[in-house]
mmCIF file of C-alpha atoms and ligand atoms in Angstrom:
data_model
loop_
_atom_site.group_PDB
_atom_site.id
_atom_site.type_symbol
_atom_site.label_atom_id
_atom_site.label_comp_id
_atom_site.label_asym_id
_atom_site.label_seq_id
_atom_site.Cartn_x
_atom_site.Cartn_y
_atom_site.Cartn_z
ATOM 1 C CA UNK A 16 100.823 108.721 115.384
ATOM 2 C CA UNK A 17 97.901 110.658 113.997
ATOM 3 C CA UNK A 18 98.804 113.753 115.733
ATOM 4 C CA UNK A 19 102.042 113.235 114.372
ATOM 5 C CA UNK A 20 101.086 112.871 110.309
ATOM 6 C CA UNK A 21 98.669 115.932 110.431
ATOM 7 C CA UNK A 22 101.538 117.823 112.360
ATOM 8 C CA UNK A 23 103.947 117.117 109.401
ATOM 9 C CA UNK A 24 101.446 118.082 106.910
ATOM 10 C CA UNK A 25 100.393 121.631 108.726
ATOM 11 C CA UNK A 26 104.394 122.212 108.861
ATOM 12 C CA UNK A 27 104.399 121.293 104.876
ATOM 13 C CA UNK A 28 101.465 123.574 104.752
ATOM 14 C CA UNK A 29 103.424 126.704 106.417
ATOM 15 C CA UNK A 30 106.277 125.856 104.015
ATOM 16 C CA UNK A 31 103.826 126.022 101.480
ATOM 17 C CA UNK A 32 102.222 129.709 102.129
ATOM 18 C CA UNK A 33 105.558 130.354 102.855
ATOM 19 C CA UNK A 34 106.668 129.326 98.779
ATOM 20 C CA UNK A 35 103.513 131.358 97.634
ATOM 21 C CA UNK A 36 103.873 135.007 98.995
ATOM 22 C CA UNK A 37 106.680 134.774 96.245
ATOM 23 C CA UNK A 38 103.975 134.180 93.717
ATOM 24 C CA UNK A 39 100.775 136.260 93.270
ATOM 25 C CA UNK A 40 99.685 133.434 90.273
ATOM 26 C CA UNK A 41 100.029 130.636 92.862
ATOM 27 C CA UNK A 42 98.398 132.517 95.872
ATOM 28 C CA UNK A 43 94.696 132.721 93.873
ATOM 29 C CA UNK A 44 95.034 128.788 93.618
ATOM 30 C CA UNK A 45 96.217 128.633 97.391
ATOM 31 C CA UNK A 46 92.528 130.370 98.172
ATOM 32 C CA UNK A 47 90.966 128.115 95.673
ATOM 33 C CA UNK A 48 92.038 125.392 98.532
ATOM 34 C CA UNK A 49 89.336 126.014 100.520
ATOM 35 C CA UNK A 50 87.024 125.901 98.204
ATOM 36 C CA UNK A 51 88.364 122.845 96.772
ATOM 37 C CA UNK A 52 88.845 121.179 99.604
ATOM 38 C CA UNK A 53 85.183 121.723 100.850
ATOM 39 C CA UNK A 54 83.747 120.453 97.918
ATOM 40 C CA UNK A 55 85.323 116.929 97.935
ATOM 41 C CA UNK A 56 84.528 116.280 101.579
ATOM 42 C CA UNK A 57 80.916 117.292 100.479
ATOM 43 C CA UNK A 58 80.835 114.633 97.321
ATOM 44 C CA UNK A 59 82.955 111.862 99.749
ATOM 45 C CA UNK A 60 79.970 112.050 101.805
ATOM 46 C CA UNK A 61 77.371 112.320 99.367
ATOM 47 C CA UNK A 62 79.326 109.834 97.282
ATOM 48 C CA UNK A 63 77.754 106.252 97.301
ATOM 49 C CA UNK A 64 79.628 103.071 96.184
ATOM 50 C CA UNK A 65 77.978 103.083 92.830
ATOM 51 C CA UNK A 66 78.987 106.709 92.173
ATOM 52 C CA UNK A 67 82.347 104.891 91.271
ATOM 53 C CA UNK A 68 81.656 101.455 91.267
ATOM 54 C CA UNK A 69 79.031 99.484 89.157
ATOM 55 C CA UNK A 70 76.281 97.815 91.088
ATOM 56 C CA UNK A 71 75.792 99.323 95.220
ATOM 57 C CA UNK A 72 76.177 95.910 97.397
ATOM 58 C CA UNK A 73 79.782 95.620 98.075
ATOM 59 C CA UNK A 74 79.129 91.919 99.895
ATOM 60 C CA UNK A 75 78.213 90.462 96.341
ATOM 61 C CA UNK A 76 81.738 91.809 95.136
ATOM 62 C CA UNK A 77 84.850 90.272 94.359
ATOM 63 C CA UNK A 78 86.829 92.258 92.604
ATOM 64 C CA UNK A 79 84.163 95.441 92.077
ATOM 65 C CA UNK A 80 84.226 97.296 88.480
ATOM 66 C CA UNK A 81 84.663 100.464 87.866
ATOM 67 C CA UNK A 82 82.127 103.086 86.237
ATOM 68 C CA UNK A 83 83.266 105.007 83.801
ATOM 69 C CA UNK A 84 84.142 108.070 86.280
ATOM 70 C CA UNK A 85 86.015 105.331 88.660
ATOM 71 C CA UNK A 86 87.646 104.092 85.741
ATOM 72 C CA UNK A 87 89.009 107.676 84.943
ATOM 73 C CA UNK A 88 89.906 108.067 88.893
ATOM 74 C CA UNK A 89 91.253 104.739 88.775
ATOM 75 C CA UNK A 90 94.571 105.635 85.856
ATOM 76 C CA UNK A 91 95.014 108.906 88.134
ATOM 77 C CA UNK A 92 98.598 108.531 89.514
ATOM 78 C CA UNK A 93 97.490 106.158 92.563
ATOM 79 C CA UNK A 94 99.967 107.608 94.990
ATOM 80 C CA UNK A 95 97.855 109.957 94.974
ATOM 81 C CA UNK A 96 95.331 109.962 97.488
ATOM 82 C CA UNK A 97 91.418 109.334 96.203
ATOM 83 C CA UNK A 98 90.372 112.687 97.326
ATOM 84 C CA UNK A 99 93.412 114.751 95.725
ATOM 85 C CA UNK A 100 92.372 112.518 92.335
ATOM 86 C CA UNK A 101 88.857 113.667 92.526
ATOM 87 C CA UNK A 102 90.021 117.551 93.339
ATOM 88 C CA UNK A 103 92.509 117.268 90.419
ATOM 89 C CA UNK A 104 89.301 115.656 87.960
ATOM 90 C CA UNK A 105 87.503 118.705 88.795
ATOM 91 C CA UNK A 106 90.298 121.789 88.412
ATOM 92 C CA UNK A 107 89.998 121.854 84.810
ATOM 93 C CA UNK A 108 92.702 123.164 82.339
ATOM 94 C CA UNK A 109 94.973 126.142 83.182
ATOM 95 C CA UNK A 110 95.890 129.100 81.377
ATOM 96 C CA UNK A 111 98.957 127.397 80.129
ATOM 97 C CA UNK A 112 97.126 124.015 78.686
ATOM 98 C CA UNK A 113 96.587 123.829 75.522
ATOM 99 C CA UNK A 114 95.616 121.282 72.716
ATOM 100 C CA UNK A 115 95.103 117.441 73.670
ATOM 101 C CA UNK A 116 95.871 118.709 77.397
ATOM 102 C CA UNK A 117 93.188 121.460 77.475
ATOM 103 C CA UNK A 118 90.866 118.993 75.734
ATOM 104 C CA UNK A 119 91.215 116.087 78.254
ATOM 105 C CA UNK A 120 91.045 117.974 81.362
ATOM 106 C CA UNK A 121 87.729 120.006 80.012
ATOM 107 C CA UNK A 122 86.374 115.992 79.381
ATOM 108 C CA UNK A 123 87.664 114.947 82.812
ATOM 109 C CA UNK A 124 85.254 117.445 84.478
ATOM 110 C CA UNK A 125 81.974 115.889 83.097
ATOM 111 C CA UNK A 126 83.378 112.006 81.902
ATOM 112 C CA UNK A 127 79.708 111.092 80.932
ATOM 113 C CA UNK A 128 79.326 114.131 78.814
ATOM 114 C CA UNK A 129 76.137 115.293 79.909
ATOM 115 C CA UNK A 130 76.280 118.535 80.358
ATOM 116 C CA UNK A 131 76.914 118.739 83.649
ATOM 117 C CA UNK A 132 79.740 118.376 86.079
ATOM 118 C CA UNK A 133 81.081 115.287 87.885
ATOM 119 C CA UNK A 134 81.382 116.881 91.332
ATOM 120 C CA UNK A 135 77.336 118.341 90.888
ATOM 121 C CA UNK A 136 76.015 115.260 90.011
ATOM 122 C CA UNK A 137 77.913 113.232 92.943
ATOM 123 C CA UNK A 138 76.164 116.301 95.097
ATOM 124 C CA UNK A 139 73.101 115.515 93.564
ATOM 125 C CA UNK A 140 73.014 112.283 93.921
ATOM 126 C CA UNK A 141 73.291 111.168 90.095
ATOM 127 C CA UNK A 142 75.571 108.976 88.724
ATOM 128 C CA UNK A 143 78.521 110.571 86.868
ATOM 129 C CA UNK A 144 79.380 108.168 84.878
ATOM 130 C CA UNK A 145 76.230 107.661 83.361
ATOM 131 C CA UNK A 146 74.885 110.355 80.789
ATOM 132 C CA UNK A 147 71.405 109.183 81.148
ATOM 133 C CA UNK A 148 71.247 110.297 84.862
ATOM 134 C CA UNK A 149 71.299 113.473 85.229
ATOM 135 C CA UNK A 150 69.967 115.928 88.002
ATOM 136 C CA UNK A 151 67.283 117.845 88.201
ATOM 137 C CA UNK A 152 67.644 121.445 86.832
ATOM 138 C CA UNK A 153 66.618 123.048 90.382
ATOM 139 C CA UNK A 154 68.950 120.693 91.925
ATOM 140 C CA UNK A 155 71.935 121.596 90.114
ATOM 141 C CA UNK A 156 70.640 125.049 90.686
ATOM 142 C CA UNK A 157 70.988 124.529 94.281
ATOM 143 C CA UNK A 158 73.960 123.536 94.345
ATOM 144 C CA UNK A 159 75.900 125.687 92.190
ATOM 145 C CA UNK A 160 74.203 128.562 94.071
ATOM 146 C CA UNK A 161 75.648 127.113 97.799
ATOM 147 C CA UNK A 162 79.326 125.391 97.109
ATOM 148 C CA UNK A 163 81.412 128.435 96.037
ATOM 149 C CA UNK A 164 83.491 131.054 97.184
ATOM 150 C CA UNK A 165 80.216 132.659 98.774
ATOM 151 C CA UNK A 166 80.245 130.280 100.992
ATOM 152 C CA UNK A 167 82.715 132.206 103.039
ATOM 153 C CA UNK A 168 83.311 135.632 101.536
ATOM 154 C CA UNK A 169 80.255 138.258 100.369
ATOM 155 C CA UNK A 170 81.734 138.738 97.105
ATOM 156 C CA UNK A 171 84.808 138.235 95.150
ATOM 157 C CA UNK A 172 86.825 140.365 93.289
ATOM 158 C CA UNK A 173 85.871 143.124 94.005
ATOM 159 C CA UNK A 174 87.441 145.830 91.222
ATOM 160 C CA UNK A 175 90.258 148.323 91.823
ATOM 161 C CA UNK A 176 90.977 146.642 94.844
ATOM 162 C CA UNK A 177 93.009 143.495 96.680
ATOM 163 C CA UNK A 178 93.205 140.999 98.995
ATOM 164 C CA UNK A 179 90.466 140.465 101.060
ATOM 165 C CA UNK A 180 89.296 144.305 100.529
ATOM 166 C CA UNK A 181 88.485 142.673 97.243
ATOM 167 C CA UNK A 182 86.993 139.997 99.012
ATOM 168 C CA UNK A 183 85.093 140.674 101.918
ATOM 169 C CA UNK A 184 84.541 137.385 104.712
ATOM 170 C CA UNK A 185 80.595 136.988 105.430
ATOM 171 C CA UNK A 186 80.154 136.109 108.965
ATOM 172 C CA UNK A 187 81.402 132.446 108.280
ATOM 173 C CA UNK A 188 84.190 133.425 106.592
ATOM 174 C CA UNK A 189 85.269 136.013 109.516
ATOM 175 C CA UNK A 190 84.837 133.458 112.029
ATOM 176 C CA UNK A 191 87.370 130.829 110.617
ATOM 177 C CA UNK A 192 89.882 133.397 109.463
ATOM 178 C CA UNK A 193 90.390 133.761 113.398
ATOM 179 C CA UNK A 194 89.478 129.672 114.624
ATOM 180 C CA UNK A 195 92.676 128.738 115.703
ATOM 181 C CA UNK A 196 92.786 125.230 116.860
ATOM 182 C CA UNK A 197 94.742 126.461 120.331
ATOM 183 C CA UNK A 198 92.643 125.639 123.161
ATOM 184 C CA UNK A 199 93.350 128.960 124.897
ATOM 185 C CA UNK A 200 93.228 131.859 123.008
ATOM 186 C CA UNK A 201 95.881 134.155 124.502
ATOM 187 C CA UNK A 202 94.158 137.056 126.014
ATOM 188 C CA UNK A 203 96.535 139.529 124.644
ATOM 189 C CA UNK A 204 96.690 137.885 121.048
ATOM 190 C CA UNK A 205 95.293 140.699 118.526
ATOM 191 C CA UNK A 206 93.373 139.781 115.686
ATOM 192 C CA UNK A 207 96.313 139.875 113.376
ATOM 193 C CA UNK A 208 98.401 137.771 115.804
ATOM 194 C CA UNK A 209 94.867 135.461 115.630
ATOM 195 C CA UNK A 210 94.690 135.452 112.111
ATOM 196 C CA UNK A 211 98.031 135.066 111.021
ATOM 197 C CA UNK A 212 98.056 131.601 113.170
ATOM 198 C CA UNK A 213 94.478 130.444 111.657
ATOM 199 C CA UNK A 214 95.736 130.988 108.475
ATOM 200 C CA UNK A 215 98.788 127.916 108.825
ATOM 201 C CA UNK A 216 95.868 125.676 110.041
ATOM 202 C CA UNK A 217 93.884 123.468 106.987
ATOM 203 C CA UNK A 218 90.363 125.013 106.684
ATOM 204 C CA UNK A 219 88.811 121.508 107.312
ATOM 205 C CA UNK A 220 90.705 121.111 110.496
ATOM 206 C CA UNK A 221 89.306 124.897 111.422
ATOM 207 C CA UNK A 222 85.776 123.755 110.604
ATOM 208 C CA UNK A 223 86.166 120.627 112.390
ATOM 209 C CA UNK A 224 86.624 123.017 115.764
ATOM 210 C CA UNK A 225 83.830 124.941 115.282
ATOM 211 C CA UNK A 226 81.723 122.550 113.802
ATOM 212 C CA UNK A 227 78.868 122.969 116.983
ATOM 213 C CA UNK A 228 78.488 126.527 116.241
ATOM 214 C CA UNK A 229 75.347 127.756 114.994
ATOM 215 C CA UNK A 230 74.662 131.098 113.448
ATOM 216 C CA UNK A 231 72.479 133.571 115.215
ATOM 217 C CA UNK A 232 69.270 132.591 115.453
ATOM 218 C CA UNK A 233 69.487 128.886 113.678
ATOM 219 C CA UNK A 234 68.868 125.871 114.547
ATOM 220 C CA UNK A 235 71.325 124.163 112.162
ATOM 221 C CA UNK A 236 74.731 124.634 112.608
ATOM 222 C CA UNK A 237 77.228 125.883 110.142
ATOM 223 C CA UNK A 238 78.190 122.702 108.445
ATOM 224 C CA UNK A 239 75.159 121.191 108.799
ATOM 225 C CA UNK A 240 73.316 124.048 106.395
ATOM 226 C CA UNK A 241 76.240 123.337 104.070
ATOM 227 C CA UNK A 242 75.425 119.752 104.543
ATOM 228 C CA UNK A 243 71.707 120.383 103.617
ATOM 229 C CA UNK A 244 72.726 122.880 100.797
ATOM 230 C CA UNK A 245 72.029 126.070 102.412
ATOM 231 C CA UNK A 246 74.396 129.225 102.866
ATOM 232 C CA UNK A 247 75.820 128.699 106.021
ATOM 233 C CA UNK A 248 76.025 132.958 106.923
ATOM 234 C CA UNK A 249 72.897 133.885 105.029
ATOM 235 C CA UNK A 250 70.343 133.988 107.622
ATOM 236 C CA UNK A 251 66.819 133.599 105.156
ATOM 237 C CA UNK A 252 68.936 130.154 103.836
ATOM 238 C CA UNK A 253 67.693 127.472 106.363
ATOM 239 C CA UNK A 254 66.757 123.688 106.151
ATOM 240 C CA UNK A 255 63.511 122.751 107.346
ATOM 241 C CA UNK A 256 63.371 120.956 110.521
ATOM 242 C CA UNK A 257 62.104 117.795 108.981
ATOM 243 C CA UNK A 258 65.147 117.827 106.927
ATOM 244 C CA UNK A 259 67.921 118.673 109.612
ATOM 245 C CA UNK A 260 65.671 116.147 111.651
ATOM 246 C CA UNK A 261 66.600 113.439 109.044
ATOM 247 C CA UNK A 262 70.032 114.955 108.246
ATOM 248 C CA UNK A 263 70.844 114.097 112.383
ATOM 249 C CA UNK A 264 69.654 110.505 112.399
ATOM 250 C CA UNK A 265 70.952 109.538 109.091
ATOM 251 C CA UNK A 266 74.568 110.771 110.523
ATOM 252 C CA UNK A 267 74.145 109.327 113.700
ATOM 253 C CA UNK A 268 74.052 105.715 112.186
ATOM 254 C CA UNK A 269 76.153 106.545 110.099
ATOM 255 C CA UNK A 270 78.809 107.132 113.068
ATOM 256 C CA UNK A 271 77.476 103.547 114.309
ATOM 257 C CA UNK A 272 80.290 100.776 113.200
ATOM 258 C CA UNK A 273 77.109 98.318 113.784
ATOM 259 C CA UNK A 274 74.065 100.616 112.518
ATOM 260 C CA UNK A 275 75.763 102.672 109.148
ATOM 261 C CA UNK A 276 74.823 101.981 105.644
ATOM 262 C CA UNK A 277 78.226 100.251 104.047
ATOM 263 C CA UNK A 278 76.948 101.321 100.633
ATOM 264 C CA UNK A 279 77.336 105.199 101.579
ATOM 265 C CA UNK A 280 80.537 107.616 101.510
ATOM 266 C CA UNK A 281 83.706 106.330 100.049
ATOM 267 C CA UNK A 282 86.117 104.783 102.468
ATOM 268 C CA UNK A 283 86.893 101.695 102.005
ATOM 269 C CA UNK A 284 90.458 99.681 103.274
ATOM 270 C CA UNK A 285 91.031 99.741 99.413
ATOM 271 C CA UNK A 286 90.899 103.107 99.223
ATOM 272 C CA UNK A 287 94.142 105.489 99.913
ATOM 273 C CA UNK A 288 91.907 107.695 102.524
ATOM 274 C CA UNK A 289 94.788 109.555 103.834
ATOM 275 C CA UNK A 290 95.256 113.449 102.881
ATOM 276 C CA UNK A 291 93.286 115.899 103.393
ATOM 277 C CA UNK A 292 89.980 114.393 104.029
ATOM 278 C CA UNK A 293 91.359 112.999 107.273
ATOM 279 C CA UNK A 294 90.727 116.904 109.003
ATOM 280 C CA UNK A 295 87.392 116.293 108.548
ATOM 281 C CA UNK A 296 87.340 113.159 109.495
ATOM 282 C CA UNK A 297 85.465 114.123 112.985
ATOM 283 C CA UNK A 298 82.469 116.248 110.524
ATOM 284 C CA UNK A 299 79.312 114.320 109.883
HETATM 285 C C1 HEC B 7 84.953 108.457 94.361
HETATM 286 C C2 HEC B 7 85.011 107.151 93.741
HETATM 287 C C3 HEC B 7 84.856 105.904 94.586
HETATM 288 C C4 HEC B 7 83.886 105.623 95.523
HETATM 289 C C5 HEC B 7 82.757 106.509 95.988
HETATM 290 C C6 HEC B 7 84.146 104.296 95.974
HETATM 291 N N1 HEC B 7 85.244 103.765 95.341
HETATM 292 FE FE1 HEC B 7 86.080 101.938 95.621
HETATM 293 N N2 HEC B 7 87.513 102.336 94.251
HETATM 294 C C7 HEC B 7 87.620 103.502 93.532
HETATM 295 C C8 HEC B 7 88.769 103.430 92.642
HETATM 296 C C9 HEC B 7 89.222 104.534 91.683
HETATM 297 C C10 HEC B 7 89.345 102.158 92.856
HETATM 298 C C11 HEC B 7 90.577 101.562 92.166
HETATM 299 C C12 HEC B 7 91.742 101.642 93.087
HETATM 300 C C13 HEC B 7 92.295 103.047 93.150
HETATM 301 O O1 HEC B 7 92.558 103.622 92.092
HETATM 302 O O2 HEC B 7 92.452 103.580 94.263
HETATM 303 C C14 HEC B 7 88.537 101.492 93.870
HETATM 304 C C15 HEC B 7 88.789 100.234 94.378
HETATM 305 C C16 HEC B 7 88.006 99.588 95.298
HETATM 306 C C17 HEC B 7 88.251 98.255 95.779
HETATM 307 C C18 HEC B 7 89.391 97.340 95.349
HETATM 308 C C19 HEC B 7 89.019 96.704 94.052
HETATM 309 C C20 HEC B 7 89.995 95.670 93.572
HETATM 310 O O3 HEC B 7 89.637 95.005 92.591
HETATM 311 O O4 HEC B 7 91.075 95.579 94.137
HETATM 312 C C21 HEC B 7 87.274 97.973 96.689
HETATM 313 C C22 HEC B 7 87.080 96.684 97.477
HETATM 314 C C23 HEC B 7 86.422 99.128 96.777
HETATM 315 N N3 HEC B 7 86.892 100.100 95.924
HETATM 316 C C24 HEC B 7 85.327 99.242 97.598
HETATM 317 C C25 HEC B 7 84.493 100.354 97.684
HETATM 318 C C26 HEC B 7 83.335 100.450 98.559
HETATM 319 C C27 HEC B 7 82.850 99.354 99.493
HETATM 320 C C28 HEC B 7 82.782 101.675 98.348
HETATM 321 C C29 HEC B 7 81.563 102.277 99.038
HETATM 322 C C30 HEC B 7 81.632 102.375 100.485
HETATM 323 C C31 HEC B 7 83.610 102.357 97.374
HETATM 324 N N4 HEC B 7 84.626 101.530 96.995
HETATM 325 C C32 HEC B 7 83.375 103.646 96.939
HETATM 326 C C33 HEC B 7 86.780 104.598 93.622
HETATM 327 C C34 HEC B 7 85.705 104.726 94.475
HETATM 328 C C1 HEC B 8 85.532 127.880 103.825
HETATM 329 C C2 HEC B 8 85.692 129.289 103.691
HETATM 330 C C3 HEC B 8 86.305 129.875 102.442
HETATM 331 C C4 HEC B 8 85.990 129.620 101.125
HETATM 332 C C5 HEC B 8 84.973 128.645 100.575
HETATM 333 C C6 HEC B 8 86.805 130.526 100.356
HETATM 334 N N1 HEC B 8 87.571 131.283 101.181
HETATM 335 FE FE1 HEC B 8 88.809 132.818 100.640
HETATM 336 N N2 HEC B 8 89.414 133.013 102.537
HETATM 337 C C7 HEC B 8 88.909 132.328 103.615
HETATM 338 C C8 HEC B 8 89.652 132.700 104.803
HETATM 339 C C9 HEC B 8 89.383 132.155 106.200
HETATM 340 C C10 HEC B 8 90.640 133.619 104.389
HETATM 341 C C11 HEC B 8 91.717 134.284 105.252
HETATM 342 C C12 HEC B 8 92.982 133.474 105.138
HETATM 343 C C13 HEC B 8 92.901 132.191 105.960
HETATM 344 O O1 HEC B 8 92.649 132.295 107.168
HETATM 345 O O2 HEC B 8 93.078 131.104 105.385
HETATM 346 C C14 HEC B 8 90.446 133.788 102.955
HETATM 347 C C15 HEC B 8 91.195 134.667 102.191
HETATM 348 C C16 HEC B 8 90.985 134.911 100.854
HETATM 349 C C17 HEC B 8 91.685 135.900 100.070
HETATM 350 C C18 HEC B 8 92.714 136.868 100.580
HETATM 351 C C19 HEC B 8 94.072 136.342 100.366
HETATM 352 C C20 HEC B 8 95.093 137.235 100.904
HETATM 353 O O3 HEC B 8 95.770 136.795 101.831
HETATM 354 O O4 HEC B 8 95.189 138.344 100.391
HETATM 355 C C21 HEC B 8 91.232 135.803 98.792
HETATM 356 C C22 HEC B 8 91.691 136.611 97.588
HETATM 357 C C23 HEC B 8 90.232 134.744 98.782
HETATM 358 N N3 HEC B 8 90.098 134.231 100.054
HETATM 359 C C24 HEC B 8 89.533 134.369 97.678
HETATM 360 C C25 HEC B 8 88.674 133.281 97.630
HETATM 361 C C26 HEC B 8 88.056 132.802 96.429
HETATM 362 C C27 HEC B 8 88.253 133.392 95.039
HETATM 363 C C28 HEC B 8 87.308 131.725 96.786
HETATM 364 C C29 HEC B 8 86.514 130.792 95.876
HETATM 365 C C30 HEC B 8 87.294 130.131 94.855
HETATM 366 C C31 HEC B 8 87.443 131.552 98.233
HETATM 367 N N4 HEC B 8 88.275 132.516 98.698
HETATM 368 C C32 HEC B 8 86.786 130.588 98.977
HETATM 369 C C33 HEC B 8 87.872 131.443 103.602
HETATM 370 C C34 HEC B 8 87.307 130.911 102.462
#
């Protein structure tokens, strides 16, 4: 049944790519995807009860309130799933918004009005909703440094140029632009063949299959440097072993119906969990 839903959805997806070689505008915010979609599996696991909800012990609730960032999440159209309302919080206005619109979307991205963003305080483990809390300035640092399009390409926009000659993969990058989820690669497949059949696969799903790999030399793997805020393809960028050390036990209970924290991450029954987040659903 599972197989089936995320079957549909990569067929909507080719229909999709398909809809935006027609349109240059739209194919920038297809790449944003990735991005996008990255950064709200990062704050869903980040994210603790309280980052929405008021008060962190969900066995003392009955019918749990809403912060003032759940609150905003919560009048989001709610056939929509939790994730896409948090992604859509975050976009900000577009070229064509303007008055009230532009104004309300540039609130949505920090609802406390602190100063800083919903999705870096969730990272940082602040409370967006609350414009007292607010991260520490190396913190935010940190993070703004790590979740972006670096994460996967050496630079971006290049000038006088397009594509991905404007926007060269790093090694992390390179690597998922040819993960195919196929568990044979056809020997004879060239690396366009390989690439144009990565590319109809959703990036977290691509991840997911390569989440044991580890870059030259590290002892973290990819996603779990992007876990602990490091680059996953810069080399010098590594967590310390303490930290990965933690980072491994921490997701191992987590993965433990009987041992994991119910106060951490974000699905709940009354939640609408479906979407995207479920091709990561297998990534710590
Ligand atoms: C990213 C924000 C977010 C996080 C994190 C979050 N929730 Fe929610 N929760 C909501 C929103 C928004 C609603 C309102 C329903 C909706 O719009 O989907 C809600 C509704 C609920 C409800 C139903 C409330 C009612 O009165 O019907 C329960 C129960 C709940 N959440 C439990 C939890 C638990 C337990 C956690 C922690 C594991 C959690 N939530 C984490 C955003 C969040
Ligand atoms: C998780 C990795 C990842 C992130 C993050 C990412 N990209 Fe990419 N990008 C890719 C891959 C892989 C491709 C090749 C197409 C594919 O396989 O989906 C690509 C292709 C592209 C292309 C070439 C499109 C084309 O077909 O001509 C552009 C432009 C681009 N990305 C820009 C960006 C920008 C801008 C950002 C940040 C907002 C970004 N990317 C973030 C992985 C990523």
């Amino acid at each position: 049944m599972m197989e089936m839903s995320r079957r549909f959805r990569n067929s909507a997806l080719i229909t999709l790519s398909a809809t935006v070689l027609l349109c240059t505008a739209v194919d920038v915010i297809g790449k944003e995807r990735h991005l996008e979609q990255i950064r709200v599996v990062l704050m869903s696991r980040a994210a603790r009860c309280a980052t929405c909800h008021i008060g962190n012990d969900a066995s003392t609730w009955e019918s749990p309130g809403l912060n003032l960032y759940g609150q905003r999440l919560g009048e989001l159209p709610p056939d929509d799933t939790l994730a896409d309302r948090i992604a859509a919080m975050e976009r900000g206005p577009s070229a064509s918004d303007s008055g009230e619109d532009r104004t309300r979307k540039q609130r949505d991205q920090d609802i406390d009005g602190d100063g800083v963003p919903n999705w870096i305080e969730v990272l940082a483990l602040a409370n967006p909703g609350d414009a007292n809390d607010v991260p520490k300035q190396n913190r935010i640092e940190r993070i703004q440094r790590v979740v972006r399009c670096n994460i996967c390409h050496d630079q971006t926009n290049l000038p006088g140029k397009q594509g991905l000659d404007a926007n060269p993969h790093n090694e992390f990058g390179e690597l998922l632009s040819e993960t195919t989820t196929e568990k044979k690669q056809k020997s004879d497949s060239s690396v366009e063949d390989r690439r144009r059949m990565a590319e109809r696969i959703p990036i977290l799903s691509r991840i997911e299959s390569i989440k044991r790999k580890k870059p030259k030399g590290s002892k973290a793997t990819y996603w779990e440097k992007l876990r602990l805020m490091r680059l996953p393809a810069d080399r010098k960028d590594n967590p310390s072993p303490e930290g990965l050390k933690k980072f491994r036990k921490r997701a191992a209970s987590q993965r433990s119906a009987k041992k994991r924290d119910p106060t951490r991450g974000m699905i709940d029954p009354a939640h609408n969990n479906e979407g995207f987040l479920q091709d990561a659903e297998n990534l710590d």
